[in-house]
Amino acid sequence: MPKLDVVAILRNQLKEAKASVARLRHAVQALERLGRRGRRRTSKISAAGRKRIAEVQKARWKKLRLVKK
């Protein structure tokens, strides 16, 4: 009869180990999904558009500096 207790204990430990592995697998998958979101996004504005915006902003700064003098 004592063998039955040992088998039951081992089965419980196996069940707990499988649950731990499932939790770890879930955690790894969640972290991998976060890593994908953190990748660099592609630009939605063209290079020419960024250049125009930069030129306009520089003109604003220049105008502001002239007013401060």
PDB file of C-alpha atoms in Angstrom:
ATOM      1  CA  MET A   1       0.000   0.000   0.000  1.00  0.00           C
ATOM      2  CA  PRO A   2       2.729   2.577   0.625  1.00  0.00           C
ATOM      3  CA  LYS A   3       3.575   2.459  -3.082  1.00  0.00           C
ATOM      4  CA  LEU A   4       0.189   3.991  -3.893  1.00  0.00           C
ATOM      5  CA  ASP A   5       0.984   7.033  -1.786  1.00  0.00           C
ATOM      6  CA  VAL A   6       4.305   7.529  -3.544  1.00  0.00           C
ATOM      7  CA  VAL A   7       2.646   7.231  -6.945  1.00  0.00           C
ATOM      8  CA  ALA A   8      -0.001   9.745  -5.933  1.00  0.00           C
ATOM      9  CA  ILE A   9       2.661  12.157  -4.705  1.00  0.00           C
ATOM     10  CA  LEU A  10       4.621  11.791  -7.943  1.00  0.00           C
ATOM     11  CA  ARG A  11       1.473  12.366  -9.994  1.00  0.00           C
ATOM     12  CA  ASN A  12       0.748  15.557  -8.051  1.00  0.00           C
ATOM     13  CA  GLN A  13       4.316  16.767  -8.579  1.00  0.00           C
ATOM     14  CA  LEU A  14       4.058  15.996 -12.285  1.00  0.00           C
ATOM     15  CA  LYS A  15       0.800  17.933 -12.495  1.00  0.00           C
ATOM     16  CA  GLU A  16       2.381  20.924 -10.726  1.00  0.00           C
ATOM     17  CA  ALA A  17       5.452  20.769 -12.985  1.00  0.00           C
ATOM     18  CA  LYS A  18       3.251  20.771 -16.104  1.00  0.00           C
ATOM     19  CA  ALA A  19       1.351  23.776 -14.752  1.00  0.00           C
ATOM     20  CA  SER A  20       4.632  25.597 -14.094  1.00  0.00           C
ATOM     21  CA  VAL A  21       5.854  24.878 -17.614  1.00  0.00           C
ATOM     22  CA  ALA A  22       2.567  26.169 -19.045  1.00  0.00           C
ATOM     23  CA  ARG A  23       2.858  29.388 -17.006  1.00  0.00           C
ATOM     24  CA  LEU A  24       6.469  29.892 -18.117  1.00  0.00           C
ATOM     25  CA  ARG A  25       5.555  29.248 -21.758  1.00  0.00           C
ATOM     26  CA  HIS A  26       2.758  31.819 -21.494  1.00  0.00           C
ATOM     27  CA  ALA A  27       5.108  34.374 -19.940  1.00  0.00           C
ATOM     28  CA  VAL A  28       7.692  33.865 -22.691  1.00  0.00           C
ATOM     29  CA  GLN A  29       5.039  34.312 -25.377  1.00  0.00           C
ATOM     30  CA  ALA A  30       3.846  37.533 -23.742  1.00  0.00           C
ATOM     31  CA  LEU A  31       7.393  38.905 -23.635  1.00  0.00           C
ATOM     32  CA  GLU A  32       7.976  37.968 -27.259  1.00  0.00           C
ATOM     33  CA  ARG A  33       4.816  39.856 -28.259  1.00  0.00           C
ATOM     34  CA  LEU A  34       6.079  42.921 -26.410  1.00  0.00           C
ATOM     35  CA  GLY A  35       9.372  42.713 -28.256  1.00  0.00           C
ATOM     36  CA  ARG A  36       7.594  42.754 -31.599  1.00  0.00           C
ATOM     37  CA  ARG A  37       5.719  45.899 -30.684  1.00  0.00           C
ATOM     38  CA  GLY A  38       8.933  47.647 -29.720  1.00  0.00           C
ATOM     39  CA  ARG A  39      10.436  47.416 -33.180  1.00  0.00           C
ATOM     40  CA  ARG A  40      11.145  50.547 -35.135  1.00  0.00           C
ATOM     41  CA  ARG A  41       8.157  51.781 -37.068  1.00  0.00           C
ATOM     42  CA  THR A  42       8.360  52.744 -40.676  1.00  0.00           C
ATOM     43  CA  SER A  43       7.959  56.416 -41.444  1.00  0.00           C
ATOM     44  CA  LYS A  44       4.549  57.506 -42.649  1.00  0.00           C
ATOM     45  CA  ILE A  45       5.833  60.750 -44.102  1.00  0.00           C
ATOM     46  CA  SER A  46       8.106  61.031 -47.096  1.00  0.00           C
ATOM     47  CA  ALA A  47      11.636  62.353 -46.914  1.00  0.00           C
ATOM     48  CA  ALA A  48      10.605  65.383 -48.947  1.00  0.00           C
ATOM     49  CA  GLY A  49       7.788  66.093 -46.502  1.00  0.00           C
ATOM     50  CA  ARG A  50      10.156  65.890 -43.538  1.00  0.00           C
ATOM     51  CA  LYS A  51      12.541  68.245 -45.339  1.00  0.00           C
ATOM     52  CA  ARG A  52       9.777  70.814 -45.930  1.00  0.00           C
ATOM     53  CA  ILE A  53       8.721  70.654 -42.290  1.00  0.00           C
ATOM     54  CA  ALA A  54      12.336  71.086 -41.139  1.00  0.00           C
ATOM     55  CA  GLU A  55      12.816  74.108 -43.397  1.00  0.00           C
ATOM     56  CA  VAL A  56       9.630  75.771 -42.132  1.00  0.00           C
ATOM     57  CA  GLN A  57      10.623  75.097 -38.518  1.00  0.00           C
ATOM     58  CA  LYS A  58      14.093  76.557 -39.083  1.00  0.00           C
ATOM     59  CA  ALA A  59      12.463  79.664 -40.566  1.00  0.00           C
ATOM     60  CA  ARG A  60      10.298  79.978 -37.427  1.00  0.00           C
ATOM     61  CA  TRP A  61      13.349  79.710 -35.184  1.00  0.00           C
ATOM     62  CA  LYS A  62      15.213  82.300 -37.276  1.00  0.00           C
ATOM     63  CA  LYS A  63      12.234  84.684 -37.068  1.00  0.00           C
ATOM     64  CA  LEU A  64      12.043  84.162 -33.301  1.00  0.00           C
ATOM     65  CA  ARG A  65      15.768  84.899 -32.891  1.00  0.00           C
ATOM     66  CA  LEU A  66      15.388  88.123 -34.885  1.00  0.00           C
ATOM     67  CA  VAL A  67      12.501  89.246 -32.677  1.00  0.00           C
ATOM     68  CA  LYS A  68      14.468  88.564 -29.481  1.00  0.00           C
ATOM     69  CA  LYS A  69      17.401  90.761 -30.601  1.00  0.00           C
TER      70      LYS A  69
END
